[in-house]
Amino acid sequence: MEKNHFFTQIFLTLMAVSPMIACNENAAENNDANPDSASVAKASVTQAEYGKIGDAIVTQYTITNEKGMIVKLINYGATVTDIITLDKNQSRGNVVLGFDSLAGYLQPGNPYFGSIVGRYGNRIANGRFTLDGQTYTLARNNNGQSLHGGIKGFDKVLWNGEPVGDNAVKFTYLSKDGEEGYPGNLNVSVTYTLTNDNELKIEYSATTDKATPVNLTNHAYFNLSAGADSTILGHELMLKADSFTEVNNVLIPTGKNPPVAGTPMDFTTAKPIGRDIAQVPGGYDHNWVLRRDGNGLELIATLYHPGSGRYMEVFTTEPGVQFYSGNFLDGRLKHTRDGQKYVKHAGLCLETQHFPDSPNHPHFPNTILRPGETYTQTTVYKFSTK
C-alpha cells in the first residue's frame, strides 16, 4: 500500500506541474512571434561548412540577434546570403535574393547577389584611368567598360572570416598590386554587425601602399515581400537626393548631375517604384547624389512593402547611392530558392557608394586612396514594420 501511495503522489505532482510546463512553452512561442516582448534568443554567431572550391572550404556564418532576426554570410565574396526578418503578421521571411547552395553563387551569370564589389564598385569608362601621370588599363567586362572590379573582383574571391563577439563577422582580403589592373597592395576589411535594433551595419576599411582608386559597396538585392511578390515594382522608395548622375547609353556618367524635380528620377517623396519606371529607358540603374548634412551616418533612403508591412531604412556615410531595379534579371538563373526563377525586377539594389567613373571626373567626390590614408565607409540597413 505504501508503494502504491508513493506512485500516486508522483502522478499527482506531475499533473499539477504539467500545466505550468505547457504555459511556459506557449510563452516561448508567443515571445518568438512578438519580437518586442522578452528576448527570444541569445545573440550568437555560429559557423558551418557551406561547400568547397577545390580544396578550399567555404564557410557560412549565421548571426542571430536577441529578437530572432537572422543574417547569414559566406566568405566567398564576403556575401550576404540571407536576411530573415518578421513581417507585420510576425511571419519570418528572407528579404534578399540568393541561391540555395554554393553552386548558385559560382555559376556564370551570378549578378553579384549579396556580395562585396570592388576594388571599384560600379563602372569605369573604357576600363581605363590615369593617376599621377600613369595610365592604367582594366578588364572591360561590361559593354566595353570595367564593372565592379573586373573579371575577378572582390565578389569572386575567398575572404578570411572570423566571428567578432556574439553579433559580428569580420572579413579581410589582400588585393595584390596589379590585381585586375589596379595599382597597390590593398588591405581590405569588411565587418558585418547585427544589432538588437534589427540593424545590419556594414563597416569598410582599406589601406594601400600605392595610390589607387577605391569604391566598395555591398550588392544585396532586396525584396521585402520575401518572395510573395515576384517583383519590387509595388515597393515604395524614398531617396534623399535632389539630383542624379546622368549617364550615356552604356551607363557611363556624362559629368552632369541634373535635378530630379519633375522627372521619373524624383524619389524625394516615397512612391511606388513601378509608377514611372516605363519612362526610364532600361529601368533604374543610376547614381543619386545624396543631400547630406555632414560627413557622418545619415538616413538617405527608405523602402516599404505595403503587403508585408516590412520597412527598411538606409543610413550611410557615402555621397551617393546606386538604385538598381534588377533590370537584367531574366528568369534564367538556376538554383533559386523554392524552385522560383528571378524574373525582371525581382529585386532591387541600394548600393551606397562614391560616384561611377570618378577617377575620370575630377569634379566628382574623390575616390583615390593614398599611402598613409585609410578608406572608411559605413552603411546600415535597419528593418522594422509599420
mmCIF file of C-alpha atoms in Angstrom:
data_model
loop_
_atom_site.group_PDB
_atom_site.id
_atom_site.type_symbol
_atom_site.label_atom_id
_atom_site.label_comp_id
_atom_site.label_asym_id
_atom_site.label_seq_id
_atom_site.Cartn_x
_atom_site.Cartn_y
_atom_site.Cartn_z
ATOM 1 C CA MET A 1 0.000 0.000 0.000
ATOM 2 C CA GLU A 2 2.847 2.356 0.816
ATOM 3 C CA LYS A 3 4.390 1.666 -2.608
ATOM 4 C CA ASN A 4 1.116 2.429 -4.415
ATOM 5 C CA HIS A 5 0.686 5.569 -2.382
ATOM 6 C CA PHE A 6 4.187 6.692 -3.385
ATOM 7 C CA PHE A 7 3.463 6.361 -7.153
ATOM 8 C CA THR A 8 0.107 8.080 -6.717
ATOM 9 C CA GLN A 9 1.824 11.095 -5.176
ATOM 10 C CA ILE A 10 4.294 11.276 -8.084
ATOM 11 C CA PHE A 11 1.426 11.123 -10.600
ATOM 12 C CA LEU A 12 -0.484 13.922 -8.851
ATOM 13 C CA THR A 13 2.634 16.072 -8.680
ATOM 14 C CA LEU A 14 3.299 15.686 -12.408
ATOM 15 C CA MET A 15 -0.315 16.549 -13.212
ATOM 16 C CA ALA A 16 -0.008 19.719 -11.168
ATOM 17 C CA VAL A 17 3.261 20.787 -12.837
ATOM 18 C CA SER A 18 2.336 19.946 -16.450
ATOM 19 C CA PRO A 19 0.067 22.995 -16.979
ATOM 20 C CA MET A 20 2.976 25.178 -15.897
ATOM 21 C CA ILE A 21 5.240 23.466 -18.423
ATOM 22 C CA ALA A 22 2.658 23.974 -21.164
ATOM 23 C CA CYS A 23 2.234 27.578 -20.107
ATOM 24 C CA ASN A 24 5.973 28.190 -20.353
ATOM 25 C CA GLU A 25 6.122 26.574 -23.815
ATOM 26 C CA ASN A 26 3.261 28.778 -25.001
ATOM 27 C CA ALA A 27 5.003 31.820 -23.568
ATOM 28 C CA ALA A 28 8.139 30.931 -25.523
ATOM 29 C CA GLU A 29 6.074 30.601 -28.708
ATOM 30 C CA ASN A 30 4.424 33.960 -28.057
ATOM 31 C CA ASN A 31 7.807 35.590 -27.482
ATOM 32 C CA ASP A 32 9.027 34.139 -30.780
ATOM 33 C CA ALA A 33 6.005 35.664 -32.503
ATOM 34 C CA ASN A 34 6.430 39.028 -30.806
ATOM 35 C CA PRO A 35 9.947 40.432 -31.118
ATOM 36 C CA ASP A 36 9.053 43.371 -28.880
ATOM 37 C CA SER A 37 8.374 41.128 -25.891
ATOM 38 C CA ALA A 38 11.063 39.411 -23.826
ATOM 39 C CA SER A 39 14.144 38.277 -25.746
ATOM 40 C CA VAL A 40 13.529 35.130 -27.781
ATOM 41 C CA ALA A 41 17.128 34.213 -28.431
ATOM 42 C CA LYS A 42 20.584 34.876 -27.182
ATOM 43 C CA ALA A 43 22.687 36.846 -29.649
ATOM 44 C CA SER A 44 25.126 34.461 -31.286
ATOM 45 C CA VAL A 45 27.405 33.725 -34.222
ATOM 46 C CA THR A 46 27.710 30.171 -35.493
ATOM 47 C CA GLN A 47 29.576 28.778 -38.470
ATOM 48 C CA ALA A 48 29.386 25.712 -40.706
ATOM 49 C CA GLU A 49 30.867 24.436 -43.933
ATOM 50 C CA TYR A 50 28.894 25.717 -46.939
ATOM 51 C CA GLY A 51 30.851 23.963 -49.680
ATOM 52 C CA LYS A 52 34.264 23.781 -51.292
ATOM 53 C CA ILE A 53 36.142 25.462 -54.110
ATOM 54 C CA GLY A 54 38.822 22.925 -54.933
ATOM 55 C CA ASP A 55 40.353 22.100 -51.556
ATOM 56 C CA ALA A 56 39.321 25.420 -50.015
ATOM 57 C CA ILE A 57 36.401 25.321 -47.591
ATOM 58 C CA VAL A 58 33.696 27.972 -47.950
ATOM 59 C CA THR A 59 32.217 28.854 -44.563
ATOM 60 C CA GLN A 60 28.764 30.182 -43.785
ATOM 61 C CA TYR A 61 28.346 32.353 -40.705
ATOM 62 C CA THR A 62 24.949 32.790 -39.059
ATOM 63 C CA ILE A 63 24.350 35.820 -36.834
ATOM 64 C CA THR A 64 21.201 35.845 -34.677
ATOM 65 C CA ASN A 65 20.138 38.780 -32.510
ATOM 66 C CA GLU A 66 18.010 38.778 -29.358
ATOM 67 C CA LYS A 67 14.850 39.479 -31.366
ATOM 68 C CA GLY A 68 15.359 36.458 -33.594
ATOM 69 C CA MET A 69 16.463 38.321 -36.719
ATOM 70 C CA ILE A 70 18.996 36.266 -38.687
ATOM 71 C CA VAL A 71 21.738 37.240 -41.129
ATOM 72 C CA LYS A 72 23.782 34.611 -42.987
ATOM 73 C CA LEU A 73 27.103 35.295 -44.713
ATOM 74 C CA ILE A 74 29.681 33.305 -46.654
ATOM 75 C CA ASN A 75 33.365 34.090 -47.065
ATOM 76 C CA TYR A 76 33.114 33.665 -50.839
ATOM 77 C CA GLY A 77 32.732 37.290 -51.905
ATOM 78 C CA ALA A 78 32.017 38.276 -48.254
ATOM 79 C CA THR A 79 28.448 37.654 -49.403
ATOM 80 C CA VAL A 80 25.133 38.160 -47.609
ATOM 81 C CA THR A 81 23.091 35.054 -48.436
ATOM 82 C CA ASP A 82 20.113 35.595 -46.119
ATOM 83 C CA ILE A 83 18.426 38.372 -44.143
ATOM 84 C CA ILE A 84 15.482 36.857 -42.274
ATOM 85 C CA THR A 85 13.050 39.296 -40.673
ATOM 86 C CA LEU A 86 9.459 39.406 -39.411
ATOM 87 C CA ASP A 87 6.537 40.945 -41.277
ATOM 88 C CA LYS A 88 3.574 42.767 -39.719
ATOM 89 C CA ASN A 89 1.902 39.406 -39.002
ATOM 90 C CA GLN A 90 5.024 38.137 -37.209
ATOM 91 C CA SER A 91 5.873 35.685 -40.007
ATOM 92 C CA ARG A 92 9.509 35.226 -40.906
ATOM 93 C CA GLY A 93 10.861 35.690 -44.412
ATOM 94 C CA ASN A 94 14.122 36.101 -46.299
ATOM 95 C CA VAL A 95 14.237 39.587 -47.814
ATOM 96 C CA VAL A 96 17.304 39.224 -50.070
ATOM 97 C CA LEU A 97 17.717 37.321 -53.320
ATOM 98 C CA GLY A 98 20.229 34.499 -53.418
ATOM 99 C CA PHE A 99 20.829 30.838 -54.137
ATOM 100 C CA ASP A 100 20.210 27.640 -52.208
ATOM 101 C CA SER A 101 23.808 26.391 -52.499
ATOM 102 C CA LEU A 102 27.352 27.454 -53.274
ATOM 103 C CA ALA A 103 26.882 26.193 -56.852
ATOM 104 C CA GLY A 104 24.476 29.048 -57.485
ATOM 105 C CA TYR A 105 26.991 31.681 -56.427
ATOM 106 C CA LEU A 106 29.713 30.078 -58.563
ATOM 107 C CA GLN A 107 27.665 29.825 -61.750
ATOM 108 C CA PRO A 108 28.308 32.178 -64.682
ATOM 109 C CA GLY A 109 25.775 34.974 -64.681
ATOM 110 C CA ASN A 110 25.508 35.380 -60.910
ATOM 111 C CA PRO A 111 24.617 39.094 -60.786
ATOM 112 C CA TYR A 112 26.676 39.838 -57.643
ATOM 113 C CA PHE A 113 23.891 38.658 -55.303
ATOM 114 C CA GLY A 114 24.728 39.965 -51.812
ATOM 115 C CA SER A 115 28.469 40.282 -52.445
ATOM 116 C CA ILE A 116 31.065 42.930 -51.745
ATOM 117 C CA VAL A 117 32.117 44.514 -55.028
ATOM 118 C CA GLY A 118 35.483 46.164 -55.640
ATOM 119 C CA ARG A 119 38.208 47.221 -55.885
ATOM 120 C CA TYR A 120 35.997 49.756 -57.657
ATOM 121 C CA GLY A 121 32.264 49.209 -57.409
ATOM 122 C CA ASN A 122 30.247 50.408 -60.413
ATOM 123 C CA ARG A 123 31.749 51.378 -63.779
ATOM 124 C CA ILE A 124 34.981 52.887 -65.066
ATOM 125 C CA ALA A 125 34.740 54.135 -68.651
ATOM 126 C CA ASN A 126 36.587 52.088 -71.274
ATOM 127 C CA GLY A 127 38.369 50.230 -68.462
ATOM 128 C CA ARG A 128 40.955 52.993 -68.199
ATOM 129 C CA PHE A 129 42.017 55.813 -65.888
ATOM 130 C CA THR A 130 45.091 57.995 -65.399
ATOM 131 C CA LEU A 131 46.585 58.529 -61.953
ATOM 132 C CA ASP A 132 49.654 60.646 -61.173
ATOM 133 C CA GLY A 133 50.592 60.703 -64.857
ATOM 134 C CA GLN A 134 50.328 56.943 -65.417
ATOM 135 C CA THR A 135 47.514 55.280 -67.361
ATOM 136 C CA TYR A 136 46.103 52.010 -66.035
ATOM 137 C CA THR A 137 44.115 49.528 -68.110
ATOM 138 C CA LEU A 138 41.427 47.333 -66.573
ATOM 139 C CA ALA A 139 39.334 44.437 -67.810
ATOM 140 C CA ARG A 140 36.383 45.534 -69.956
ATOM 141 C CA ASN A 141 33.777 43.127 -68.653
ATOM 142 C CA ASN A 142 30.589 45.108 -69.331
ATOM 143 C CA ASN A 143 29.800 46.647 -72.734
ATOM 144 C CA GLY A 144 33.378 47.809 -73.137
ATOM 145 C CA GLN A 145 33.502 49.220 -69.605
ATOM 146 C CA SER A 146 35.030 47.904 -66.395
ATOM 147 C CA LEU A 147 32.331 46.900 -63.886
ATOM 148 C CA HIS A 148 32.605 46.049 -60.171
ATOM 149 C CA GLY A 149 36.333 45.413 -60.139
ATOM 150 C CA GLY A 150 36.704 43.422 -63.348
ATOM 151 C CA ILE A 151 36.571 39.765 -64.299
ATOM 152 C CA LYS A 152 37.559 38.507 -60.858
ATOM 153 C CA GLY A 153 36.551 41.255 -58.480
ATOM 154 C CA PHE A 154 36.128 41.043 -54.721
ATOM 155 C CA ASP A 155 32.835 39.187 -55.234
ATOM 156 C CA LYS A 156 34.698 36.155 -56.675
ATOM 157 C CA VAL A 157 37.485 35.660 -54.149
ATOM 158 C CA LEU A 158 37.697 33.846 -50.823
ATOM 159 C CA TRP A 159 37.973 36.221 -47.884
ATOM 160 C CA ASN A 160 39.265 35.330 -44.437
ATOM 161 C CA GLY A 161 36.378 35.381 -41.987
ATOM 162 C CA GLU A 162 36.192 35.389 -38.205
ATOM 163 C CA PRO A 163 33.416 35.958 -35.656
ATOM 164 C CA VAL A 164 33.738 39.112 -33.571
ATOM 165 C CA GLY A 165 31.930 38.755 -30.267
ATOM 166 C CA ASP A 166 28.382 37.422 -30.374
ATOM 167 C CA ASN A 167 26.952 39.661 -33.106
ATOM 168 C CA ALA A 168 29.516 40.334 -35.848
ATOM 169 C CA VAL A 169 31.719 38.746 -38.501
ATOM 170 C CA LYS A 170 34.845 40.377 -39.913
ATOM 171 C CA PHE A 171 36.136 39.555 -43.398
ATOM 172 C CA THR A 172 39.615 40.510 -44.624
ATOM 173 C CA TYR A 173 41.293 40.300 -48.027
ATOM 174 C CA LEU A 174 44.604 41.366 -49.545
ATOM 175 C CA SER A 175 44.195 42.595 -53.119
ATOM 176 C CA LYS A 176 47.715 42.435 -54.525
ATOM 177 C CA ASP A 177 49.406 45.097 -56.608
ATOM 178 C CA GLY A 178 48.317 44.681 -60.231
ATOM 179 C CA GLU A 179 45.233 42.567 -59.464
ATOM 180 C CA GLU A 180 42.694 43.248 -62.228
ATOM 181 C CA GLY A 181 44.989 46.087 -63.356
ATOM 182 C CA TYR A 182 44.789 48.195 -60.180
ATOM 183 C CA PRO A 183 47.943 49.597 -58.555
ATOM 184 C CA GLY A 184 48.976 48.943 -54.972
ATOM 185 C CA ASN A 185 48.605 46.220 -52.370
ATOM 186 C CA LEU A 186 45.215 46.952 -50.843
ATOM 187 C CA ASN A 187 44.368 45.525 -47.411
ATOM 188 C CA VAL A 188 40.595 45.435 -47.054
ATOM 189 C CA SER A 189 38.302 44.603 -44.134
ATOM 190 C CA VAL A 190 34.508 44.432 -44.040
ATOM 191 C CA THR A 191 32.677 43.865 -40.763
ATOM 192 C CA TYR A 192 29.001 42.902 -40.630
ATOM 193 C CA THR A 193 27.266 43.563 -37.302
ATOM 194 C CA LEU A 194 23.675 42.632 -36.443
ATOM 195 C CA THR A 195 22.358 44.801 -33.612
ATOM 196 C CA ASN A 196 19.419 44.123 -31.317
ATOM 197 C CA ASP A 197 17.640 47.040 -33.021
ATOM 198 C CA ASN A 198 17.447 44.904 -36.195
ATOM 199 C CA GLU A 199 20.200 46.869 -37.910
ATOM 200 C CA LEU A 200 22.690 45.264 -40.258
ATOM 201 C CA LYS A 201 25.737 47.500 -40.041
ATOM 202 C CA ILE A 202 28.483 47.155 -42.675
ATOM 203 C CA GLU A 203 31.810 48.822 -41.870
ATOM 204 C CA TYR A 204 34.503 49.007 -44.544
ATOM 205 C CA SER A 205 38.203 49.824 -44.145
ATOM 206 C CA ALA A 206 41.184 49.763 -46.521
ATOM 207 C CA THR A 207 44.829 50.840 -46.695
ATOM 208 C CA THR A 208 47.275 50.798 -49.602
ATOM 209 C CA ASP A 209 50.977 51.110 -50.361
ATOM 210 C CA LYS A 210 50.373 52.903 -53.706
ATOM 211 C CA ALA A 211 47.797 55.444 -54.799
ATOM 212 C CA THR A 212 44.735 53.614 -56.129
ATOM 213 C CA PRO A 213 41.009 54.143 -56.726
ATOM 214 C CA VAL A 214 38.786 52.501 -54.095
ATOM 215 C CA ASN A 215 34.987 52.335 -54.088
ATOM 216 C CA LEU A 216 33.479 49.469 -52.079
ATOM 217 C CA THR A 217 29.839 48.568 -51.623
ATOM 218 C CA ASN A 218 27.510 45.656 -50.979
ATOM 219 C CA HIS A 219 25.357 44.370 -53.849
ATOM 220 C CA ALA A 220 22.394 42.867 -51.970
ATOM 221 C CA TYR A 221 19.134 42.565 -53.915
ATOM 222 C CA PHE A 222 16.155 43.326 -51.663
ATOM 223 C CA ASN A 223 12.578 42.138 -51.980
ATOM 224 C CA LEU A 224 10.777 42.928 -48.736
ATOM 225 C CA SER A 225 7.854 40.679 -49.659
ATOM 226 C CA ALA A 226 10.184 37.705 -49.024
ATOM 227 C CA GLY A 227 9.114 36.149 -52.311
ATOM 228 C CA ALA A 228 5.363 36.780 -52.024
ATOM 229 C CA ASP A 229 5.649 39.311 -54.873
ATOM 230 C CA SER A 230 7.638 38.319 -57.948
ATOM 231 C CA THR A 231 8.824 41.909 -58.491
ATOM 232 C CA ILE A 232 9.622 45.012 -56.442
ATOM 233 C CA LEU A 233 7.543 47.365 -58.603
ATOM 234 C CA GLY A 234 4.988 47.776 -55.802
ATOM 235 C CA HIS A 235 7.623 48.696 -53.200
ATOM 236 C CA GLU A 236 7.626 52.344 -52.139
ATOM 237 C CA LEU A 237 11.015 54.038 -52.257
ATOM 238 C CA MET A 238 12.301 57.342 -50.916
ATOM 239 C CA LEU A 239 15.742 58.700 -51.805
ATOM 240 C CA LYS A 240 17.149 61.779 -50.094
ATOM 241 C CA ALA A 241 18.551 63.235 -53.316
ATOM 242 C CA ASP A 242 17.751 66.321 -55.372
ATOM 243 C CA SER A 243 19.908 65.328 -58.346
ATOM 244 C CA PHE A 244 21.295 62.251 -60.043
ATOM 245 C CA THR A 245 24.296 61.329 -62.170
ATOM 246 C CA GLU A 246 23.323 61.480 -65.830
ATOM 247 C CA VAL A 247 24.684 58.576 -67.916
ATOM 248 C CA ASN A 248 25.080 57.685 -71.580
ATOM 249 C CA ASN A 249 23.721 54.600 -73.312
ATOM 250 C CA VAL A 250 26.334 52.325 -71.677
ATOM 251 C CA LEU A 251 25.668 53.779 -68.213
ATOM 252 C CA ILE A 252 28.824 55.898 -68.017
ATOM 253 C CA PRO A 253 28.402 59.350 -66.421
ATOM 254 C CA THR A 254 28.337 62.335 -68.746
ATOM 255 C CA GLY A 255 29.673 64.512 -65.940
ATOM 256 C CA LYS A 256 26.336 66.274 -65.398
ATOM 257 C CA ASN A 257 24.136 65.925 -62.319
ATOM 258 C CA PRO A 258 20.696 67.211 -63.355
ATOM 259 C CA PRO A 259 17.891 67.841 -60.841
ATOM 260 C CA VAL A 260 15.312 65.112 -60.255
ATOM 261 C CA ALA A 261 12.376 67.504 -59.851
ATOM 262 C CA GLY A 262 9.679 66.920 -62.449
ATOM 263 C CA THR A 263 11.311 63.737 -63.758
ATOM 264 C CA PRO A 264 10.809 59.982 -63.210
ATOM 265 C CA MET A 265 14.006 60.134 -61.115
ATOM 266 C CA ASP A 266 12.282 62.055 -58.328
ATOM 267 C CA PHE A 267 12.022 59.915 -55.180
ATOM 268 C CA THR A 268 12.253 62.791 -52.722
ATOM 269 C CA THR A 269 8.787 61.687 -51.579
ATOM 270 C CA ALA A 270 8.205 57.951 -51.330
ATOM 271 C CA LYS A 271 6.453 56.476 -54.379
ATOM 272 C CA PRO A 272 5.913 53.030 -55.931
ATOM 273 C CA ILE A 273 8.940 52.028 -57.990
ATOM 274 C CA GLY A 274 6.724 50.925 -60.866
ATOM 275 C CA ARG A 275 4.928 54.248 -61.185
ATOM 276 C CA ASP A 276 7.381 55.916 -63.582
ATOM 277 C CA ILE A 277 9.800 53.141 -64.484
ATOM 278 C CA ALA A 278 8.458 52.809 -68.048
ATOM 279 C CA GLN A 279 9.703 56.359 -68.698
ATOM 280 C CA VAL A 280 13.286 55.371 -67.875
ATOM 281 C CA PRO A 281 14.936 53.530 -70.795
ATOM 282 C CA GLY A 282 16.090 50.168 -69.492
ATOM 283 C CA GLY A 283 14.882 50.867 -65.965
ATOM 284 C CA TYR A 284 16.586 52.461 -62.978
ATOM 285 C CA ASP A 285 20.364 51.925 -62.792
ATOM 286 C CA HIS A 286 21.718 55.307 -61.754
ATOM 287 C CA ASN A 287 23.650 57.033 -59.009
ATOM 288 C CA TRP A 288 21.687 59.528 -56.931
ATOM 289 C CA VAL A 289 23.621 62.480 -55.473
ATOM 290 C CA LEU A 290 22.656 62.426 -51.820
ATOM 291 C CA ARG A 291 21.547 65.547 -49.973
ATOM 292 C CA ARG A 292 23.767 65.323 -46.931
ATOM 293 C CA ASP A 293 24.009 67.464 -43.800
ATOM 294 C CA GLY A 294 27.575 66.451 -42.940
ATOM 295 C CA ASN A 295 30.069 63.596 -43.131
ATOM 296 C CA GLY A 296 28.517 61.237 -40.598
ATOM 297 C CA LEU A 297 25.991 58.443 -40.769
ATOM 298 C CA GLU A 298 22.693 59.820 -42.144
ATOM 299 C CA LEU A 299 19.320 58.453 -43.251
ATOM 300 C CA ILE A 300 19.348 58.553 -47.045
ATOM 301 C CA ALA A 301 16.641 56.113 -48.177
ATOM 302 C CA THR A 302 13.554 54.196 -47.060
ATOM 303 C CA LEU A 303 11.884 51.188 -48.638
ATOM 304 C CA TYR A 304 8.393 49.934 -47.769
ATOM 305 C CA HIS A 305 6.380 46.909 -48.872
ATOM 306 C CA PRO A 306 2.689 47.567 -48.081
ATOM 307 C CA GLY A 307 1.630 43.923 -48.269
ATOM 308 C CA SER A 308 4.027 42.632 -45.619
ATOM 309 C CA GLY A 309 4.428 45.892 -43.732
ATOM 310 C CA ARG A 310 8.202 45.479 -43.835
ATOM 311 C CA TYR A 311 10.077 48.770 -43.730
ATOM 312 C CA MET A 312 13.784 49.310 -44.348
ATOM 313 C CA GLU A 313 15.815 52.429 -43.602
ATOM 314 C CA VAL A 314 19.241 53.011 -45.126
ATOM 315 C CA PHE A 315 21.911 55.096 -43.397
ATOM 316 C CA THR A 316 25.339 55.803 -44.862
ATOM 317 C CA THR A 317 28.443 57.971 -44.759
ATOM 318 C CA GLU A 318 28.732 57.868 -48.578
ATOM 319 C CA PRO A 319 27.923 60.719 -51.025
ATOM 320 C CA GLY A 320 25.874 58.580 -53.431
ATOM 321 C CA VAL A 321 23.618 55.572 -53.791
ATOM 322 C CA GLN A 322 23.131 53.434 -56.878
ATOM 323 C CA PHE A 323 19.489 52.432 -57.162
ATOM 324 C CA TYR A 324 19.243 49.443 -59.487
ATOM 325 C CA SER A 325 15.833 47.938 -60.213
ATOM 326 C CA GLY A 326 17.005 44.475 -61.288
ATOM 327 C CA ASN A 327 16.626 45.228 -64.985
ATOM 328 C CA PHE A 328 18.903 42.455 -66.212
ATOM 329 C CA LEU A 329 17.298 39.611 -64.258
ATOM 330 C CA ASP A 330 15.544 37.475 -66.853
ATOM 331 C CA GLY A 331 14.353 34.258 -65.187
ATOM 332 C CA ARG A 332 17.244 32.114 -66.416
ATOM 333 C CA LEU A 333 19.229 31.843 -63.178
ATOM 334 C CA LYS A 334 19.462 28.318 -61.743
ATOM 335 C CA HIS A 335 19.389 27.126 -58.130
ATOM 336 C CA THR A 336 16.956 29.814 -56.975
ATOM 337 C CA ARG A 337 15.079 29.283 -53.745
ATOM 338 C CA ASP A 338 11.861 27.240 -53.631
ATOM 339 C CA GLY A 339 12.215 26.456 -57.340
ATOM 340 C CA GLN A 340 11.369 30.033 -58.285
ATOM 341 C CA LYS A 341 13.066 31.984 -61.042
ATOM 342 C CA TYR A 342 14.222 35.532 -60.575
ATOM 343 C CA VAL A 343 12.315 37.497 -63.187
ATOM 344 C CA LYS A 344 12.993 41.055 -64.318
ATOM 345 C CA HIS A 345 12.713 43.464 -61.360
ATOM 346 C CA ALA A 346 12.630 40.563 -58.846
ATOM 347 C CA GLY A 347 14.854 42.572 -56.514
ATOM 348 C CA LEU A 348 16.419 45.996 -56.142
ATOM 349 C CA CYS A 349 19.807 47.231 -55.004
ATOM 350 C CA LEU A 350 20.616 50.300 -52.936
ATOM 351 C CA GLU A 351 24.403 50.381 -53.288
ATOM 352 C CA THR A 352 25.878 53.125 -51.104
ATOM 353 C CA GLN A 353 28.971 54.422 -52.862
ATOM 354 C CA HIS A 354 31.033 57.154 -54.435
ATOM 355 C CA PHE A 355 30.046 58.036 -57.985
ATOM 356 C CA PRO A 356 30.662 55.824 -61.041
ATOM 357 C CA ASP A 357 33.767 56.591 -63.116
ATOM 358 C CA SER A 358 35.026 59.114 -60.554
ATOM 359 C CA PRO A 359 38.729 58.609 -61.500
ATOM 360 C CA ASN A 360 37.848 60.132 -64.886
ATOM 361 C CA HIS A 361 35.794 63.026 -63.456
ATOM 362 C CA PRO A 362 37.949 65.250 -61.222
ATOM 363 C CA HIS A 363 34.915 67.265 -60.053
ATOM 364 C CA PHE A 364 33.265 64.159 -58.550
ATOM 365 C CA PRO A 365 33.987 63.298 -54.892
ATOM 366 C CA ASN A 366 37.494 61.871 -54.590
ATOM 367 C CA THR A 367 37.986 58.078 -54.734
ATOM 368 C CA ILE A 368 41.810 57.986 -54.721
ATOM 369 C CA LEU A 369 43.339 56.363 -51.643
ATOM 370 C CA ARG A 370 46.991 57.116 -50.944
ATOM 371 C CA PRO A 371 49.605 55.528 -48.666
ATOM 372 C CA GLY A 372 49.180 56.671 -45.081
ATOM 373 C CA GLU A 373 45.423 57.198 -45.531
ATOM 374 C CA THR A 374 42.596 54.881 -44.501
ATOM 375 C CA TYR A 375 39.481 54.365 -46.590
ATOM 376 C CA THR A 376 36.369 54.034 -44.433
ATOM 377 C CA GLN A 377 32.708 53.632 -45.213
ATOM 378 C CA THR A 378 29.741 52.689 -43.027
ATOM 379 C CA THR A 379 26.267 51.705 -44.158
ATOM 380 C CA VAL A 380 23.331 50.490 -42.055
ATOM 381 C CA TYR A 381 20.179 48.688 -43.226
ATOM 382 C CA LYS A 382 17.553 48.855 -40.449
ATOM 383 C CA PHE A 383 14.443 46.665 -40.539
ATOM 384 C CA SER A 384 11.057 47.172 -38.884
ATOM 385 C CA THR A 385 7.339 47.008 -39.735
ATOM 386 C CA LYS A 386 4.551 49.513 -39.978
#
